[in-house]
Coordinates of C-alpha atoms in Angstrom, one line a residue:
Chain A
M246 CA -22.5 19.8 9.9
T247 CA -20.1 22.3 8.4
A248 CA -17.4 24.1 10.2
S249 CA -18.3 27.7 10.0
N250 CA -15.0 28.8 11.3
R251 CA -13.0 26.5 9.0
S252 CA -11.4 29.0 6.7
R253 CA -11.7 32.1 8.8
F254 CA -8.9 31.4 11.3
L255 CA -6.5 29.7 8.9
A256 CA -7.0 31.5 5.7
Q257 CA -4.3 33.9 6.8
G258 CA -1.2 32.5 5.3
N259 CA 0.3 29.1 5.0
V260 CA -2.1 26.4 6.2
Y261 CA 0.6 24.0 7.1
L262 CA 2.4 26.3 9.5
P263 CA 1.7 25.2 13.1
H264 CA 1.0 27.6 15.9
I265 CA 3.3 27.4 18.8
M266 CA 1.4 26.1 21.8
V267 CA 2.5 25.7 25.4
I268 CA 1.6 22.8 27.6
E269 CA 0.0 24.1 30.8
K270 CA -1.0 20.9 32.6
I271 CA -0.8 17.1 32.2
I272 CA -3.2 14.6 33.5
D273 CA -2.5 10.9 33.6
E274 CA -5.8 9.3 32.6
T275 CA -4.6 5.7 32.5
P276 CA -1.1 4.1 32.3
G277 CA -0.9 4.8 28.5
V278 CA -3.3 7.8 28.1
R279 CA -2.6 11.4 28.9
T280 CA -4.6 14.6 28.6
F281 CA -2.7 17.8 27.9
H282 CA -4.0 21.2 28.7
F283 CA -2.4 23.6 26.2
N284 CA -2.7 27.2 25.1
F285 CA -1.5 29.5 22.3
K286 CA 1.9 31.0 23.1
D287 CA 0.8 34.1 21.3
E288 CA -1.9 35.4 23.7
K289 CA -3.7 37.4 20.9
L290 CA -4.6 34.1 19.3
R291 CA -6.3 32.8 22.4
D292 CA -9.3 35.1 21.8
E293 CA -9.3 34.8 18.0
F294 CA -9.3 31.0 18.0
S295 CA -12.6 29.2 17.9
F296 CA -13.6 25.6 17.2
E297 CA -16.6 23.3 17.5
S298 CA -17.0 20.0 19.3
G299 CA -15.9 17.1 17.1
Q300 CA -13.2 19.0 15.3
F301 CA -9.6 17.9 15.3
G302 CA -6.1 19.3 14.8
E303 CA -2.6 18.3 13.8
Y304 CA -0.3 18.3 16.8
S305 CA 3.5 18.2 16.4
V306 CA 6.6 17.7 18.4
F307 CA 9.2 19.6 16.4
G308 CA 11.8 17.3 15.0
V309 CA 9.6 14.2 15.5
G310 CA 6.5 14.9 13.4
E311 CA 2.7 15.5 13.4
A312 CA -0.2 13.4 14.6
T313 CA -3.9 13.8 14.5
F314 CA -6.2 14.1 17.6
C315 CA -9.5 15.7 18.3
I316 CA -9.8 18.7 20.6
S317 CA -11.1 17.0 23.8
S318 CA -12.2 20.1 25.7
S319 CA -15.4 22.0 25.1
P320 CA -15.7 25.2 23.2
T321 CA -17.8 26.5 26.0
R322 CA -14.7 26.5 28.2
R323 CA -12.3 28.9 26.6
D324 CA -9.7 29.1 29.3
H325 CA -7.4 26.6 27.6
L326 CA -7.6 23.7 25.0
E327 CA -7.2 20.0 25.7
F328 CA -6.2 16.9 23.8
T329 CA -6.0 13.4 24.9
L330 CA -3.8 10.7 23.4
Q331 CA -2.7 7.1 23.9
R332 CA 1.0 6.3 23.7
V333 CA 1.3 4.1 20.6
G334 CA 3.7 5.5 18.0
K335 CA 6.6 7.9 17.4
V336 CA 4.8 11.2 17.9
T337 CA 2.6 10.0 20.8
N338 CA 5.7 8.7 22.6
A339 CA 7.5 12.0 22.1
L340 CA 4.4 13.9 23.4
H341 CA 4.3 11.7 26.5
R342 CA 7.9 12.7 27.2
L343 CA 7.0 16.4 27.3
G344 CA 6.5 18.2 30.5
V345 CA 4.5 21.3 31.6
G346 CA 5.9 24.4 29.8
A347 CA 7.1 22.5 26.8
E348 CA 6.2 23.8 23.3
I349 CA 4.2 21.9 20.7
G350 CA 2.9 22.8 17.2
F351 CA -0.8 22.9 16.5
R352 CA -2.8 23.5 13.4
G353 CA -6.5 23.4 13.1
P354 CA -9.4 23.2 13.8
Y355 CA -10.2 20.9 10.9
G356 CA -13.2 18.9 9.8
N357 CA -16.8 19.2 10.6
S358 CA -18.4 19.0 14.0
F359 CA -21.2 17.4 16.0
P360 CA -24.6 18.7 14.7
L361 CA -25.7 20.8 17.7
D362 CA -28.7 22.2 15.8
L363 CA -29.9 18.6 15.3
L364 CA -29.3 17.7 19.0
Q365 CA -31.2 20.6 20.5
G366 CA -34.5 19.7 22.1
K367 CA -33.7 16.0 21.8
N368 CA -33.0 13.2 24.3
L369 CA -29.3 12.4 24.0
V370 CA -27.7 9.1 24.4
F371 CA -23.9 9.3 24.6
V372 CA -22.2 5.9 24.1
G373 CA -18.4 5.9 24.6
G374 CA -15.6 3.4 24.9
G375 CA -12.1 3.8 26.2
I376 CA -10.2 6.8 24.8
G377 CA -13.2 7.3 22.4
L378 CA -14.6 9.5 25.2
A379 CA -12.2 12.2 24.2
P380 CA -14.3 13.7 21.3
L381 CA -17.5 12.8 23.2
R382 CA -16.6 14.7 26.3
S383 CA -16.1 17.9 24.3
L384 CA -19.7 17.5 23.2
I385 CA -21.0 16.4 26.6
W386 CA -19.6 19.4 28.4
N387 CA -20.8 21.6 25.5
V388 CA -24.3 20.2 26.1
L389 CA -24.2 20.4 29.9
D390 CA -23.0 24.0 29.8
N391 CA -26.2 24.7 27.8
R392 CA -28.3 22.2 29.7
D393 CA -31.7 23.8 29.1
K394 CA -31.5 23.4 25.3
Y395 CA -31.5 19.6 25.6
N396 CA -33.9 17.0 27.0
D397 CA -32.9 13.7 28.8
I398 CA -29.3 12.8 28.8
H399 CA -27.9 9.2 29.0
I400 CA -24.2 8.6 29.2
I401 CA -23.0 5.0 28.8
Y402 CA -19.3 4.7 29.0
G403 CA -17.0 1.7 29.3
A404 CA -13.4 0.5 29.2
R405 CA -11.6 -2.8 29.4
S406 CA -10.8 -2.5 33.1
P407 CA -11.2 0.0 35.9
A408 CA -7.6 1.2 35.3
D409 CA -8.5 1.9 31.6
L410 CA -11.3 4.3 32.4
C411 CA -10.4 7.8 31.1
F412 CA -11.6 11.1 32.5
K413 CA -12.6 9.7 35.9
Y414 CA -13.0 13.3 37.2
D415 CA -15.6 13.8 34.4
L416 CA -17.3 10.5 35.1
D417 CA -17.7 11.6 38.8
A418 CA -19.0 15.0 37.8
W419 CA -21.6 13.5 35.4
G420 CA -22.5 10.8 37.9
N421 CA -23.2 13.5 40.5
N422 CA -25.2 15.6 38.1
E423 CA -28.9 14.9 38.7
T424 CA -29.9 15.8 35.2
V425 CA -27.7 13.0 33.8
N426 CA -28.3 9.3 33.7
M427 CA -24.7 8.0 34.0
V428 CA -23.7 4.4 33.5
T429 CA -20.1 3.3 33.8
T430 CA -19.1 -0.2 32.9
V431 CA -15.9 -2.3 32.5
D432 CA -15.4 -5.4 30.4
R433 CA -13.9 -7.1 33.5
G434 CA -13.7 -5.6 37.0
D435 CA -11.1 -6.2 39.7
E436 CA -11.5 -6.8 43.5
S437 CA -12.2 -3.1 44.3
W438 CA -14.6 -2.6 41.4
K439 CA -18.2 -2.3 42.6
G440 CA -19.7 -1.0 39.4
R441 CA -21.3 -2.7 36.4
E442 CA -19.5 -5.3 34.3
G443 CA -20.1 -6.0 30.6
F444 CA -19.3 -4.7 27.1
V445 CA -20.7 -1.4 26.2
P446 CA -23.1 -2.7 23.5
Q447 CA -24.6 -5.2 26.0
V448 CA -24.9 -2.6 28.7
L449 CA -26.6 -0.3 26.3
E450 CA -29.1 -3.0 25.5
Q451 CA -29.8 -3.5 29.2
V452 CA -30.2 0.2 29.9
A453 CA -32.4 0.5 26.8
P454 CA -32.8 4.2 26.4
S455 CA -35.8 5.1 24.3
A456 CA -35.3 6.0 20.7
E457 CA -38.2 8.5 20.7
N458 CA -37.1 12.0 19.9
A459 CA -33.5 10.8 20.6
I460 CA -30.1 11.0 19.0
A461 CA -27.3 8.6 19.9
I462 CA -23.8 9.8 19.7
V463 CA -21.3 6.9 19.6
C464 CA -17.5 7.1 19.9
G465 CA -15.1 4.4 20.7
P466 CA -12.9 1.7 19.2
P467 CA -14.1 0.5 15.8
I468 CA -15.1 -2.9 17.2
M469 CA -17.4 -1.2 19.8
I470 CA -19.0 1.0 17.2
R471 CA -19.7 -2.0 14.9
F472 CA -21.5 -3.8 17.7
T473 CA -23.3 -0.7 19.1
F474 CA -25.1 0.3 15.9
P475 CA -27.1 -3.0 15.7
V476 CA -28.1 -2.6 19.3
L477 CA -29.3 0.9 18.7
E478 CA -31.3 -0.3 15.7
K479 CA -32.9 -3.0 17.9
L480 CA -33.8 -0.2 20.3
G481 CA -35.6 1.5 17.5
F482 CA -33.0 4.1 16.5
R483 CA -33.0 4.9 12.8
P484 CA -29.6 5.3 11.1
E485 CA -30.1 9.1 10.9
Q486 CA -30.5 9.1 14.7
M487 CA -27.0 7.7 15.2
V488 CA -23.9 9.9 15.0
T489 CA -20.3 8.9 15.3
T490 CA -16.8 10.2 14.4
L491 CA -14.5 8.1 12.2
E492 CA -10.9 7.8 12.8
K493 CA -8.4 7.4 10.0
R494 CA -4.7 7.9 9.5
M495 CA -4.2 11.5 8.4
K496 CA -1.3 13.7 7.6
C497 CA -2.5 17.0 6.1
G498 CA -5.9 17.2 7.7
I499 CA -7.2 19.3 4.8
G500 CA -8.2 16.8 2.1
K501 CA -5.0 16.7 0.0
C502 CA -2.6 14.0 1.2
G503 CA -5.1 11.3 0.3
R504 CA -4.8 8.7 3.0
C505 CA -8.2 9.2 4.8
N506 CA -10.0 8.7 1.5
I507 CA -12.7 6.0 1.6
G508 CA -14.9 5.8 -1.4
N509 CA -15.5 9.4 -2.5
I510 CA -15.3 10.6 1.1
Y511 CA -12.3 12.3 2.7
V512 CA -12.7 11.7 6.4
C513 CA -10.8 14.9 7.2
R514 CA -12.7 17.1 4.8
D515 CA -16.2 15.6 4.8
G516 CA -16.1 14.3 8.4
P517 CA -14.9 13.2 10.9
V518 CA -18.6 13.3 12.2
F519 CA -21.0 11.2 10.2
T520 CA -24.5 9.8 10.8
Y521 CA -24.8 6.1 10.5
A522 CA -27.2 6.8 7.5
Q523 CA -24.3 8.6 5.8
I524 CA -21.9 5.8 6.6
K525 CA -24.3 3.2 5.2
S526 CA -24.3 5.1 1.9
F527 CA -20.5 5.1 1.5
I528 CA -19.3 3.3 -1.6
S529 CA -16.6 1.6 0.4
S530 CA -16.9 -0.4 3.7
E531 CA -13.3 0.5 4.5
Y532 CA -14.4 2.8 7.3
Chain B
M93 CA -4.6 34.1 -35.9
N94 CA -1.0 34.9 -36.8
H95 CA 1.3 32.2 -35.6
K96 CA 5.0 32.4 -35.2
K97 CA 7.8 30.0 -36.0
I98 CA 11.4 29.4 -35.2
N99 CA 14.1 27.3 -36.8
K100 CA 15.1 24.4 -34.6
K101 CA 18.8 25.4 -34.6
D102 CA 17.7 28.8 -33.0
L103 CA 16.0 27.1 -30.1
G104 CA 19.0 27.6 -27.8
N105 CA 18.8 31.4 -28.5
L106 CA 15.1 31.4 -27.7
L107 CA 15.6 29.6 -24.4
H108 CA 18.5 31.8 -23.6
Q109 CA 16.3 34.9 -24.2
W110 CA 13.6 33.4 -21.9
S111 CA 16.1 32.5 -19.2
K112 CA 16.5 36.2 -18.3
D113 CA 13.0 36.1 -16.7
Y114 CA 12.5 32.4 -16.0
T115 CA 14.4 29.4 -14.8
I116 CA 14.3 27.1 -17.8
F117 CA 13.5 23.4 -17.5
V118 CA 13.9 21.0 -20.4
P119 CA 13.7 17.3 -20.9
S120 CA 16.9 16.0 -19.2
N121 CA 18.5 12.6 -18.3
E122 CA 17.7 10.5 -21.4
G123 CA 16.4 7.1 -20.4
D124 CA 14.5 5.8 -17.4
T125 CA 15.2 8.8 -15.2
A126 CA 14.2 11.4 -17.8
Q127 CA 12.6 14.4 -16.2
M128 CA 12.1 18.2 -16.7
G129 CA 15.5 19.3 -15.4
L130 CA 17.3 22.6 -15.1
W131 CA 18.6 23.7 -18.6
D132 CA 22.4 24.0 -18.8
G133 CA 22.1 27.1 -20.9
S134 CA 23.2 25.7 -24.2
D135 CA 22.2 22.0 -24.9
T136 CA 19.2 21.3 -27.1
G137 CA 20.2 17.7 -27.8
F138 CA 17.0 16.5 -26.0
L139 CA 15.2 17.2 -29.3
D140 CA 16.9 14.0 -30.7
W141 CA 15.7 11.6 -28.0
Y142 CA 12.7 13.2 -26.2
R143 CA 9.4 11.4 -26.5
N144 CA 8.2 12.0 -22.9
T145 CA 9.9 12.1 -19.5
A146 CA 9.7 9.2 -17.1
K147 CA 9.2 11.4 -14.1
P148 CA 6.2 13.6 -14.8
P149 CA 6.3 17.4 -14.7
K150 CA 4.1 17.3 -11.5
A151 CA 7.6 17.0 -9.9
N152 CA 8.2 20.6 -10.8
F153 CA 5.2 21.7 -8.8
L154 CA 4.9 19.0 -6.1
P155 CA 8.5 17.9 -5.7
P156 CA 9.3 14.3 -4.6
V157 CA 10.7 15.9 -1.4
E158 CA 10.3 19.4 -0.4
E159 CA 11.1 21.5 2.7
M160 CA 7.9 23.1 4.0
F161 CA 9.6 25.2 6.7
R162 CA 12.5 25.2 9.1
F163 CA 12.3 25.4 12.8
Q164 CA 14.8 26.3 15.5
K165 CA 14.8 25.9 19.2
G166 CA 16.2 28.9 21.0
K167 CA 16.2 30.4 24.4
E168 CA 12.8 32.0 23.7
G169 CA 11.3 28.7 22.4
H170 CA 10.6 27.6 18.8
S171 CA 10.8 29.8 15.8
I172 CA 9.6 28.9 12.3
K173 CA 11.1 30.1 9.0
L174 CA 9.6 29.6 5.6
P175 CA 11.8 28.7 2.6
S176 CA 12.7 31.6 0.3
Q177 CA 10.6 32.2 -2.8
E178 CA 11.7 30.1 -5.8
H179 CA 12.4 31.5 -9.3
Q180 CA 9.6 31.3 -11.8
Q181 CA 9.8 28.2 -14.0
L182 CA 9.5 27.9 -17.7
I183 CA 9.0 24.3 -18.7
F184 CA 9.9 23.7 -22.3
G185 CA 8.5 20.7 -24.1
I186 CA 5.7 19.6 -21.9
R187 CA 3.4 17.1 -23.6
P188 CA -0.4 17.7 -23.9
C189 CA -1.1 14.8 -21.6
D190 CA 1.1 16.3 -18.9
G191 CA -0.3 19.7 -19.4
R192 CA -3.7 18.3 -18.7
S193 CA -2.4 16.5 -15.6
L194 CA -1.6 19.8 -14.0
A195 CA -5.0 21.1 -14.7
I196 CA -6.4 18.0 -13.1
L197 CA -4.1 18.5 -10.1
D198 CA -5.2 22.1 -9.6
N199 CA -8.5 20.8 -8.4
I200 CA -7.2 19.1 -5.3
F201 CA -4.8 21.8 -4.4
T202 CA -7.4 24.5 -4.5
D203 CA -10.2 22.5 -2.9
A204 CA -11.3 23.9 0.5
Y205 CA -7.8 25.1 1.4
Q206 CA -5.3 26.7 -1.0
D207 CA -2.0 24.8 -1.0
P208 CA 0.7 27.3 -0.3
Y209 CA 3.5 25.4 -2.1
Y210 CA 2.0 24.0 -5.2
L211 CA -0.2 27.0 -6.2
P212 CA 2.5 29.8 -6.2
R213 CA 4.6 27.5 -8.4
R214 CA 1.7 26.9 -10.8
E215 CA 0.8 30.6 -10.9
G216 CA 4.4 31.6 -11.6
A217 CA 5.2 29.0 -14.2
V218 CA 5.0 29.2 -18.0
L219 CA 4.3 25.9 -19.8
V220 CA 5.6 25.6 -23.3
G221 CA 4.0 22.6 -24.9
L222 CA 5.5 20.5 -27.6
G223 CA 3.2 18.3 -29.7
C224 CA 3.7 14.6 -29.2
L225 CA 4.2 13.3 -32.8
K226 CA 5.6 9.9 -31.8
P227 CA 3.3 8.6 -29.0
Y228 CA 4.3 5.3 -27.3
D229 CA 2.2 2.2 -27.9
T230 CA 1.2 2.4 -24.2
C231 CA -0.4 5.8 -24.7
F232 CA -4.2 6.1 -24.7
C233 CA -4.6 9.9 -24.2
T234 CA -7.2 10.2 -27.0
S235 CA -9.6 8.1 -24.8
L236 CA -9.4 10.8 -22.2
G237 CA -10.2 13.7 -24.5
I238 CA -6.6 14.6 -25.2
S239 CA -5.0 14.9 -28.6
P240 CA -1.2 14.3 -28.6
G241 CA -0.6 17.3 -30.9
E242 CA -2.8 19.8 -29.2
S243 CA -3.3 21.4 -25.8
N244 CA -5.3 24.1 -24.2
D245 CA -3.6 23.5 -20.8
V246 CA -0.3 25.1 -21.8
D247 CA 0.7 28.7 -22.5
L248 CA 2.4 28.3 -25.8
M249 CA 2.1 25.2 -28.0
L250 CA 4.9 24.2 -30.4
T251 CA 4.6 21.8 -33.3
D252 CA 7.5 20.2 -35.2
T253 CA 7.1 20.9 -38.9
G254 CA 10.5 19.5 -40.0
D255 CA 13.3 22.0 -39.6
E256 CA 11.1 24.4 -37.7
F257 CA 8.6 24.7 -34.8
L258 CA 5.3 26.4 -35.3
I259 CA 4.5 28.4 -32.2
E260 CA 0.9 29.0 -31.2
E261 CA -0.3 31.3 -28.4
I262 CA -2.7 29.5 -26.1
S263 CA -3.1 31.6 -23.0
D264 CA -2.9 35.2 -22.1
K265 CA 0.4 34.4 -20.3
G266 CA 1.7 32.9 -23.5
K267 CA 0.6 35.9 -25.5
Q268 CA 2.4 38.2 -23.1
L269 CA 5.6 36.1 -23.4
M270 CA 5.4 36.2 -27.2
E271 CA 5.1 40.0 -27.2
L272 CA 8.4 40.2 -25.2
T273 CA 10.1 37.6 -27.4
A274 CA 12.4 38.8 -30.2
G275 CA 13.7 37.1 -33.3
L276 CA 10.7 35.0 -34.3
E277 CA 9.4 34.8 -37.8
D278 CA 5.7 34.9 -38.8
A279 CA 4.4 31.5 -39.8
T280 CA 3.0 31.1 -43.3
E281 CA -0.2 29.3 -44.2
D282 CA 1.9 26.5 -45.5
D283 CA 3.6 26.1 -42.0
T284 CA 0.2 26.0 -40.3
A285 CA -1.1 23.4 -42.8
R286 CA 2.0 21.2 -42.2
A287 CA 1.5 21.5 -38.4
S288 CA -2.2 20.5 -38.7
E289 CA -1.3 17.5 -40.8
A290 CA 1.3 16.4 -38.2
K291 CA -1.2 16.8 -35.4
G292 CA -3.8 14.7 -37.3
K293 CA -1.2 12.0 -37.9
A294 CA -0.2 12.0 -34.2
H295 CA -3.8 11.6 -33.2
D296 CA -4.2 8.5 -35.4
K297 CA -1.0 7.0 -34.0
V298 CA -2.7 6.5 -30.6
T299 CA -4.4 3.2 -31.1
R300 CA -4.8 2.0 -27.5
K301 CA -8.3 2.8 -26.2
I302 CA -10.3 2.6 -23.1
D303 CA -14.1 3.0 -22.9
T304 CA -14.8 5.7 -20.4
Q305 CA -18.5 5.9 -21.1
H306 CA -19.8 3.2 -18.7
L307 CA -16.7 3.1 -16.5
S308 CA -18.3 4.8 -13.5
H309 CA -21.2 2.4 -13.4
K310 CA -19.0 -0.6 -13.9
L311 CA -16.6 0.4 -11.2
L312 CA -19.5 0.9 -8.8
S313 CA -21.0 -2.5 -9.5
T314 CA -17.6 -4.2 -9.3
F315 CA -16.4 -2.4 -6.1
E316 CA -17.2 -5.3 -3.7
D317 CA -16.2 -8.0 -6.2
E318 CA -13.2 -9.2 -4.2
T319 CA -12.5 -12.1 -6.6
Y320 CA -12.1 -9.6 -9.5
W321 CA -9.8 -7.3 -7.6
E322 CA -7.7 -10.2 -6.3
K323 CA -7.3 -11.4 -9.8
V324 CA -6.3 -7.9 -11.1
A325 CA -3.9 -7.4 -8.2
A326 CA -2.3 -10.9 -8.4
K327 CA 0.9 -9.9 -10.2
C328 CA 1.3 -6.4 -8.7
I329 CA 4.3 -6.3 -6.4
A330 CA 3.1 -3.1 -4.7
C331 CA 6.3 -1.2 -5.5
G332 CA 4.3 2.0 -6.0
I333 CA 6.1 3.1 -9.1
C334 CA 2.9 3.6 -11.0
T335 CA 1.7 6.1 -8.4
F336 CA 5.0 7.9 -8.2
L337 CA 5.3 8.3 -11.9
C338 CA 1.6 9.0 -12.4
P339 CA 1.2 12.7 -13.4
T340 CA -2.0 13.0 -11.4
C341 CA -1.1 11.1 -8.2
H342 CA -0.6 13.6 -5.5
C343 CA -0.6 11.7 -2.2
F344 CA 2.1 12.9 0.2
D345 CA 3.5 12.3 3.6
I346 CA 4.7 14.9 6.1
S347 CA 7.7 14.3 8.3
D348 CA 10.3 16.0 10.4
E349 CA 14.1 15.9 10.5
M350 CA 16.1 17.5 13.2
V351 CA 19.8 17.8 14.1
K352 CA 20.6 19.3 17.5
K353 CA 18.3 22.3 17.8
E354 CA 17.5 22.9 14.1
G355 CA 15.2 21.0 11.9
A356 CA 12.8 21.0 9.0
R357 CA 9.4 19.7 8.2
F358 CA 9.2 18.0 4.8
R359 CA 6.6 16.6 2.6
C360 CA 7.3 13.8 0.2
W361 CA 5.4 11.7 -2.2
D362 CA 3.6 8.8 -0.7
S363 CA 1.6 6.0 -2.3
C364 CA -1.7 4.2 -1.7
A365 CA 0.2 1.0 -2.9
F366 CA 1.8 0.7 0.5
P367 CA 0.0 -0.8 3.5
L368 CA 1.7 1.7 5.9
Y369 CA 0.0 4.5 4.1
T370 CA -3.3 3.8 5.9
K371 CA -2.1 1.8 8.8
M372 CA -3.4 2.8 12.2
P373 CA -2.4 1.4 15.6
M374 CA -5.3 -0.9 15.9
E375 CA -6.3 -1.7 12.3
N376 CA -5.7 -0.9 8.6
P377 CA -8.6 -0.3 6.2
R378 CA -6.4 -1.4 3.2
E379 CA -4.2 -4.1 4.6
E380 CA -4.7 -6.3 1.5
K381 CA -3.0 -5.6 -1.8
W382 CA -6.2 -6.0 -3.8
Q383 CA -7.8 -3.3 -1.7
R384 CA -5.0 -1.0 -2.5
V385 CA -5.0 -1.7 -6.2
R386 CA -8.8 -1.2 -6.1
Q387 CA -8.2 2.1 -4.3
K388 CA -5.8 3.3 -7.0
V389 CA -8.1 2.4 -9.9
C390 CA -11.3 3.7 -8.3
H391 CA -9.8 6.9 -7.0
K392 CA -8.7 7.8 -10.5
F393 CA -11.7 6.7 -12.4
E394 CA -14.6 7.0 -9.9
F395 CA -13.9 9.1 -6.8
Y396 CA -11.9 11.9 -8.4
P397 CA -14.6 12.4 -11.1
M398 CA -17.3 12.4 -8.4
A399 CA -15.5 15.2 -6.6
F400 CA -14.1 17.3 -9.5
D401 CA -16.0 16.1 -12.6
V402 CA -12.8 14.9 -14.3
I403 CA -11.1 11.5 -14.5
A404 CA -7.7 11.6 -12.8
C405 CA -5.9 9.9 -15.7
T406 CA -4.4 11.4 -18.9
G407 CA -3.6 8.2 -20.7
C408 CA 0.1 9.0 -20.6
G409 CA 0.8 5.3 -20.2
R410 CA 3.7 5.7 -17.7
C411 CA 2.0 3.2 -15.3
I412 CA 2.0 0.6 -18.1
R413 CA 5.4 1.4 -19.7
L414 CA 7.4 1.6 -16.6
C415 CA 5.7 -1.1 -14.5
P416 CA 8.2 -3.8 -13.6
V417 CA 5.6 -6.6 -14.0
N418 CA 3.6 -5.2 -16.9
W419 CA 0.5 -4.5 -15.0
D420 CA -1.9 -2.8 -17.4
I421 CA -4.6 -0.3 -16.3
C422 CA -6.3 -0.6 -19.7
Q423 CA -6.7 -4.4 -19.2
T424 CA -8.1 -3.8 -15.7
L425 CA -10.6 -1.3 -16.9
G426 CA -11.4 -3.3 -20.1
Q427 CA -12.2 -6.5 -18.3
L428 CA -14.4 -5.1 -15.6
P429 CA -17.5 -7.3 -15.2
G430 CA -20.9 -5.7 -15.0

């Protein structure tokens, strides 16, 4: 789970200097969540840049500051990059005020990535909640673009309400893909909702994908992750068959500023992708 | 080896000579704001009061606030400009504990990614150590493998032998500087003997001790002992001064300032003592004060050694001496159960 391209791209010069990026498209996912399609202003860098699913970057609005988000697009689709964010603080509010054509700063990719070599030939169970689908969809498209390398695919995704479902265009695409078992759920539906209701961990238990030759990849709010792991264990998944990404407050993204340190782990440097087996071995339960 | 020596009253001349190639920093601001400050070109009065600075010399390499770069918004979009190269520093009078702290900090700033601000300053700097013959009663450097009169972490090492300083070359950089330095006398065997005696006496003056031998094991087994950490953290007021003044604490924040169409990105010291340090929109892994005190202690004595094989503490005692509520790291470590 190492980022092979980690130092190659950024070793050239000052690691804290952002690249200037241009926003090419904005998609309103939910009332508070937006996806930005963006690209390097310097066209030379578009070909040089590479990343892996699960990696993150530091995004900035000049004059406001930097914030950390994963790259939510797939490395198999190189036309542009995407990131998805919820409007919660100073930087995310400033990002939400930007329009197409605006410039932002970007540095990355940082961190490790989803273990594609471990996933190949396996049955994959993707479990996502809310905006937690952002890192997961990078991997899902990555897998679907190389469909023959993987076995059965389950995607179980949920949000609080129908209005909180992110990436509805992806949910439709995956739902229409005959090689994917797609289940969408909401905690509570509304009058027009005809789909499933129930929390993600409960729905996972009902769908009950087999643990045999399988890997579960879980991304979502911490509370969902905490309730999902026990369900997976009940279904026969061992901790090393469960993969997730951890989210911590970060500033530098490169293991120096200190704040994502839990036990002897720096989430930015050693993660953000961990197996549940690794997480269980952490000295600290502050994850 | 042939050592050199210089009469104390000629120190000004020596510094003046070095100031042609280096920007000279000396102990400045006697009192609670003492730091390695810019030398005024003549004053060596610090020799009368200097024991150690309150602000550690890490500030000369990782400044409390530093401009990382400037940006400007023009017709063609944003442009970025790096700050100009700084002059090379010569820090005069650094204590062995603080010399070690920089060697400890080098680990984090070279790990995985090279830090483009800290490292050039380090590479360009000359450290002139000054043996610490009057350690404070809060000092416990000898428990961390440091002797107050000796250092291998500096370039030149000076020892007070009465009216003179004995000068020892420690590194190649120090040796090169000595070759270019005029007006020094050769030290006699008698000078070296007096310096050795002073070093030995200084070592014995450090009476405060911590036991580092079983520390790692004890910290691991106490990690989840909330009662212990709550007790330890009870009187802490989470002011963060122990982390700001710690010579090995290196946590920082990054933020922007902008006026009209011009701005800059800064980094400034931050501290694990503050709840905001780790706060996320939905939750905070270290909301409670005891969790943050535990983090500070364990990061220095458990996690940093796991990563870099060295304890991130030099026993300089600043966190004890300058704590407003007399919180004592030695007590915390000494009373660990298990």
